[in-house]
């Protein structure tokens, strides 16, 4: 299950072994795919949360700590619904390799929910 | 007395989350977590490590369940917890585990730093339906009960723990090793905990409410 590919309800597929080609011009990396799926207006918030759990789980299983750190530190995280940020924090809590990125995102989350 | 399902649903139409539970026998109440979000009204309940169903609250079995709303759970987290619960139920989350000291639950939350739960043998020992609800909510930094105020199991009243120890073939000679590491948390406590005056719920008040509920259910 989900060892090298994620399918979400929109049908978007992420294959970490063979990155998706963007119009044949350049590779799209996992970070871009992650945010494109989350900013997709068609999917429900619940399905987006599922996507966050499964996408990050795949990254963890494949030890893609660089991708995980980039996602957690990406400023666009602050524009997501707080439930999505929380899902990302739950999934990445306790991973020593990305402690710094985790702490930064935790700070972002606490700032957001203060006014929510 | 807490409301049964049909009364509860008739009076609680807004989105939210609640503990629910059904009286079994003696002082035993099986509990789960109910949510109403995004047009879904579902219940997740821990039956055992391999069977954690998410089911529509309209299912016939839930007619006999009592419901107790958790009023102070942050509503903006409902999309996350409903997604997370469903993935757990579908066994799509690899390696979720309880923070435990040895094989015992220590009041923690689900963590993912290794795949310890994948084996589904030791980790679910001493995880019962009530502990599952606590751990699920703790994962969202929401403490239903004040863990530190809870006493360990009383060696004179070990029926429920003995059942688990026997089920997992723990030699009787080793049972005392578990007595001092297991909190006396029961489904009855979890079900009444949203009704306590202080939150997270402290043991003394929670236990009193639980006993009152049982006396109403089993006069």
Short mmCIF file of N, CA, C and O in Angstrom, two decimals, chain A residues 1-2 44-47 49-51 53-54 57 60-61 81-84 86-87 90-95 106 109-110 113 116, chain B residues 35 37 40 42 75-84 86-87 90-95 109-114 139-141:
data_model
loop_
_atom_site.label_atom_id
_atom_site.label_comp_id
_atom_site.label_asym_id
_atom_site.label_seq_id
_atom_site.Cartn_x
_atom_site.Cartn_y
_atom_site.Cartn_z
N UNK A 1 0.82 -1.20 0.00
CA UNK A 1 0.00 0.00 0.00
C UNK A 1 0.85 1.24 0.00
O UNK A 1 1.81 1.32 0.67
N UNK A 2 0.55 2.20 -0.71
CA UNK A 2 1.17 3.53 -0.71
C UNK A 2 2.69 3.52 -0.58
O UNK A 2 3.27 4.41 -0.01
N UNK A 44 -12.82 18.07 -0.72
CA UNK A 44 -13.32 18.46 0.61
C UNK A 44 -12.13 18.61 1.57
O UNK A 44 -11.05 18.03 1.36
N UNK A 45 -12.38 19.33 2.63
CA UNK A 45 -11.33 19.54 3.63
C UNK A 45 -10.94 18.21 4.29
O UNK A 45 -9.77 17.98 4.60
N UNK A 46 -11.91 17.35 4.48
CA UNK A 46 -11.61 16.05 5.07
C UNK A 46 -10.69 15.24 4.15
O UNK A 46 -9.71 14.65 4.60
N UNK A 47 -10.99 15.24 2.86
CA UNK A 47 -10.14 14.50 1.91
C UNK A 47 -8.75 15.11 1.83
O UNK A 47 -7.76 14.41 1.65
N UNK A 49 -7.24 16.50 4.31
CA UNK A 49 -6.54 16.03 5.51
C UNK A 49 -6.04 14.60 5.32
O UNK A 49 -4.93 14.26 5.73
N UNK A 50 -6.86 13.76 4.69
CA UNK A 50 -6.43 12.39 4.41
C UNK A 50 -5.17 12.42 3.54
O UNK A 50 -4.23 11.65 3.75
N UNK A 51 -5.20 13.28 2.55
CA UNK A 51 -4.06 13.40 1.65
C UNK A 51 -2.79 13.78 2.42
O UNK A 51 -1.72 13.22 2.19
N UNK A 53 -2.07 13.21 5.59
CA UNK A 53 -1.59 12.06 6.36
C UNK A 53 -0.87 11.06 5.46
O UNK A 53 0.24 10.61 5.78
N UNK A 54 -1.48 10.72 4.35
CA UNK A 54 -0.92 9.66 3.51
C UNK A 54 0.33 10.12 2.75
O UNK A 54 1.28 9.35 2.59
N UNK A 57 3.08 10.28 5.27
CA UNK A 57 3.43 8.92 5.67
C UNK A 57 4.36 8.28 4.63
O UNK A 57 5.32 7.60 4.97
N UNK A 60 7.78 9.72 4.97
CA UNK A 60 8.46 9.16 6.16
C UNK A 60 8.95 7.75 5.86
O UNK A 60 10.10 7.42 6.15
N UNK A 61 8.08 6.94 5.26
CA UNK A 61 8.45 5.56 4.96
C UNK A 61 9.65 5.50 4.03
O UNK A 61 10.49 4.61 4.12
N UNK A 81 -5.75 25.71 5.80
CA UNK A 81 -6.67 25.59 6.94
C UNK A 81 -5.90 24.98 8.12
O UNK A 81 -5.10 24.06 7.93
N UNK A 82 -6.14 25.47 9.35
CA UNK A 82 -5.36 24.96 10.50
C UNK A 82 -5.47 23.46 10.71
O UNK A 82 -4.56 22.85 11.27
N UNK A 83 -6.56 22.85 10.28
CA UNK A 83 -6.68 21.39 10.44
C UNK A 83 -5.61 20.68 9.61
O UNK A 83 -5.08 19.64 10.01
N UNK A 84 -5.29 21.24 8.45
CA UNK A 84 -4.27 20.63 7.59
C UNK A 84 -2.88 20.78 8.22
O UNK A 84 -2.05 19.87 8.15
N UNK A 86 -2.36 21.00 11.42
CA UNK A 86 -2.32 20.07 12.56
C UNK A 86 -2.06 18.65 12.09
O UNK A 86 -1.31 17.90 12.72
N UNK A 87 -2.69 18.25 10.99
CA UNK A 87 -2.46 16.90 10.46
C UNK A 87 -0.99 16.71 10.11
O UNK A 87 -0.41 15.65 10.39
N UNK A 90 0.90 16.31 13.41
CA UNK A 90 0.68 14.99 14.01
C UNK A 90 1.54 13.94 13.32
O UNK A 90 2.16 13.10 13.95
N UNK A 91 1.58 14.04 12.01
CA UNK A 91 2.30 13.01 11.24
C UNK A 91 3.81 13.10 11.42
O UNK A 91 4.50 12.09 11.32
N UNK A 92 4.33 14.27 11.67
CA UNK A 92 5.79 14.44 11.69
C UNK A 92 6.35 14.63 13.10
O UNK A 92 7.56 14.79 13.26
N UNK A 93 5.48 14.57 14.10
CA UNK A 93 5.93 14.72 15.49
C UNK A 93 6.90 13.59 15.85
O UNK A 93 6.66 12.43 15.54
N UNK A 94 8.01 13.95 16.49
CA UNK A 94 8.94 12.93 16.98
C UNK A 94 10.01 12.51 15.99
O UNK A 94 10.82 11.65 16.31
N UNK A 95 10.01 13.09 14.81
CA UNK A 95 11.06 12.74 13.84
C UNK A 95 12.28 13.63 14.07
O UNK A 95 12.25 14.83 13.77
N UNK A 106 5.15 24.40 14.12
CA UNK A 106 4.36 24.44 15.35
C UNK A 106 4.11 25.89 15.77
O UNK A 106 3.02 26.25 16.21
N UNK A 109 1.49 27.33 13.56
CA UNK A 109 0.17 26.80 13.94
C UNK A 109 -0.39 27.53 15.16
O UNK A 109 -1.55 27.96 15.17
N UNK A 110 0.46 27.70 16.17
CA UNK A 110 -0.02 28.35 17.39
C UNK A 110 -0.42 29.80 17.13
O UNK A 110 -1.39 30.30 17.72
N UNK A 113 -3.95 29.65 15.32
CA UNK A 113 -5.13 29.26 16.12
C UNK A 113 -5.43 30.26 17.23
O UNK A 113 -6.53 30.26 17.77
N UNK A 116 -8.14 32.11 15.79
CA UNK A 116 -9.15 31.36 15.03
C UNK A 116 -10.47 31.26 15.78
O UNK A 116 -10.51 30.98 16.95
N UNK B 35 -18.63 11.94 15.74
CA UNK B 35 -18.48 13.28 15.20
C UNK B 35 -19.57 13.56 14.16
O UNK B 35 -20.04 12.66 13.48
N UNK B 37 -19.66 16.04 11.15
CA UNK B 37 -18.88 17.03 10.38
C UNK B 37 -19.08 16.80 8.88
O UNK B 37 -19.04 15.65 8.42
N UNK B 40 -21.44 14.26 7.66
CA UNK B 40 -21.26 12.89 8.14
C UNK B 40 -21.54 12.83 9.64
O UNK B 40 -21.12 13.71 10.39
N UNK B 42 -20.67 10.01 12.28
CA UNK B 42 -20.00 8.72 12.37
C UNK B 42 -19.51 8.44 13.80
O UNK B 42 -19.31 9.36 14.59
N UNK B 75 -13.44 23.15 17.15
CA UNK B 75 -14.23 22.68 16.02
C UNK B 75 -13.45 22.67 14.70
O UNK B 75 -13.71 21.85 13.82
N UNK B 76 -12.46 23.56 14.62
CA UNK B 76 -11.71 23.63 13.35
C UNK B 76 -10.86 22.37 13.11
O UNK B 76 -10.33 22.17 12.02
N UNK B 77 -10.74 21.51 14.14
CA UNK B 77 -9.97 20.28 13.97
C UNK B 77 -10.83 19.09 13.51
O UNK B 77 -10.30 18.01 13.25
N UNK B 78 -12.13 19.30 13.40
CA UNK B 78 -13.00 18.19 12.99
C UNK B 78 -12.62 17.57 11.65
O UNK B 78 -12.64 16.34 11.50
N UNK B 79 -12.25 18.38 10.62
CA UNK B 79 -11.88 17.73 9.36
C UNK B 79 -10.66 16.83 9.50
O UNK B 79 -10.54 15.81 8.82
N UNK B 80 -9.75 17.19 10.39
CA UNK B 80 -8.55 16.38 10.58
C UNK B 80 -8.87 15.11 11.36
O UNK B 80 -8.49 14.00 10.95
N UNK B 81 -9.57 15.25 12.47
CA UNK B 81 -9.80 14.06 13.31
C UNK B 81 -10.72 13.06 12.61
O UNK B 81 -10.56 11.85 12.76
N UNK B 82 -11.67 13.56 11.81
CA UNK B 82 -12.55 12.62 11.09
C UNK B 82 -11.76 11.87 10.02
O UNK B 82 -11.97 10.67 9.81
N UNK B 83 -10.83 12.57 9.36
CA UNK B 83 -9.99 11.92 8.35
C UNK B 83 -9.05 10.91 9.00
O UNK B 83 -8.90 9.78 8.53
N UNK B 84 -8.44 11.32 10.09
CA UNK B 84 -7.48 10.48 10.81
C UNK B 84 -8.16 9.20 11.32
O UNK B 84 -7.64 8.08 11.15
N UNK B 86 -10.82 7.75 10.20
CA UNK B 86 -11.18 6.88 9.09
C UNK B 86 -9.97 6.11 8.56
O UNK B 86 -10.06 4.93 8.25
N UNK B 87 -8.83 6.78 8.49
CA UNK B 87 -7.61 6.11 8.01
C UNK B 87 -7.16 5.03 9.00
O UNK B 87 -6.70 3.97 8.59
N UNK B 90 -9.39 2.09 8.54
CA UNK B 90 -9.08 1.37 7.29
C UNK B 90 -7.68 0.77 7.31
O UNK B 90 -7.22 0.23 6.31
N UNK B 91 -6.99 0.91 8.44
CA UNK B 91 -5.63 0.38 8.59
C UNK B 91 -4.67 0.97 7.56
O UNK B 91 -3.80 0.28 7.04
N UNK B 92 -4.87 2.24 7.23
CA UNK B 92 -4.00 2.88 6.24
C UNK B 92 -2.88 3.68 6.88
O UNK B 92 -2.03 4.22 6.19
N UNK B 93 -2.95 3.83 8.20
CA UNK B 93 -1.87 4.53 8.89
C UNK B 93 -0.91 3.46 9.41
O UNK B 93 -1.25 2.69 10.29
N UNK B 94 0.27 3.43 8.84
CA UNK B 94 1.28 2.47 9.28
C UNK B 94 1.94 2.97 10.55
O UNK B 94 2.25 4.15 10.68
N UNK B 95 2.19 2.04 11.44
CA UNK B 95 3.06 2.37 12.56
C UNK B 95 2.49 3.34 13.57
O UNK B 95 3.23 4.04 14.22
N UNK B 109 -0.21 9.97 23.16
CA UNK B 109 -0.98 10.13 21.93
C UNK B 109 -0.41 9.20 20.86
O UNK B 109 0.56 8.48 21.12
N UNK B 110 -0.99 9.22 19.69
CA UNK B 110 -0.46 8.43 18.59
C UNK B 110 0.80 9.10 18.05
O UNK B 110 0.81 10.32 17.86
N UNK B 111 1.83 8.33 17.84
CA UNK B 111 3.05 8.87 17.24
C UNK B 111 3.47 7.99 16.07
O UNK B 111 3.04 6.85 15.95
N UNK B 112 4.34 8.57 15.24
CA UNK B 112 4.64 7.90 13.98
C UNK B 112 6.13 7.76 13.71
O UNK B 112 6.54 7.53 12.60
N UNK B 113 6.95 7.96 14.74
CA UNK B 113 8.39 7.98 14.50
C UNK B 113 8.95 6.60 14.16
O UNK B 113 10.02 6.48 13.60
N UNK B 114 8.25 5.54 14.50
CA UNK B 114 8.65 4.22 14.00
C UNK B 114 7.38 3.39 13.74
O UNK B 114 6.28 3.85 13.95
N UNK B 139 -3.92 13.10 20.82
CA UNK B 139 -3.17 13.34 19.58
C UNK B 139 -3.43 14.76 19.08
O UNK B 139 -2.59 15.36 18.42
N UNK B 140 -4.61 15.27 19.42
CA UNK B 140 -4.97 16.65 19.04
C UNK B 140 -4.74 17.63 20.20
O UNK B 140 -5.33 18.71 20.23
N UNK B 141 -3.90 17.19 21.15
CA UNK B 141 -3.56 18.01 22.32
C UNK B 141 -4.79 18.36 23.15
O UNK B 141 -4.82 19.39 23.82
#
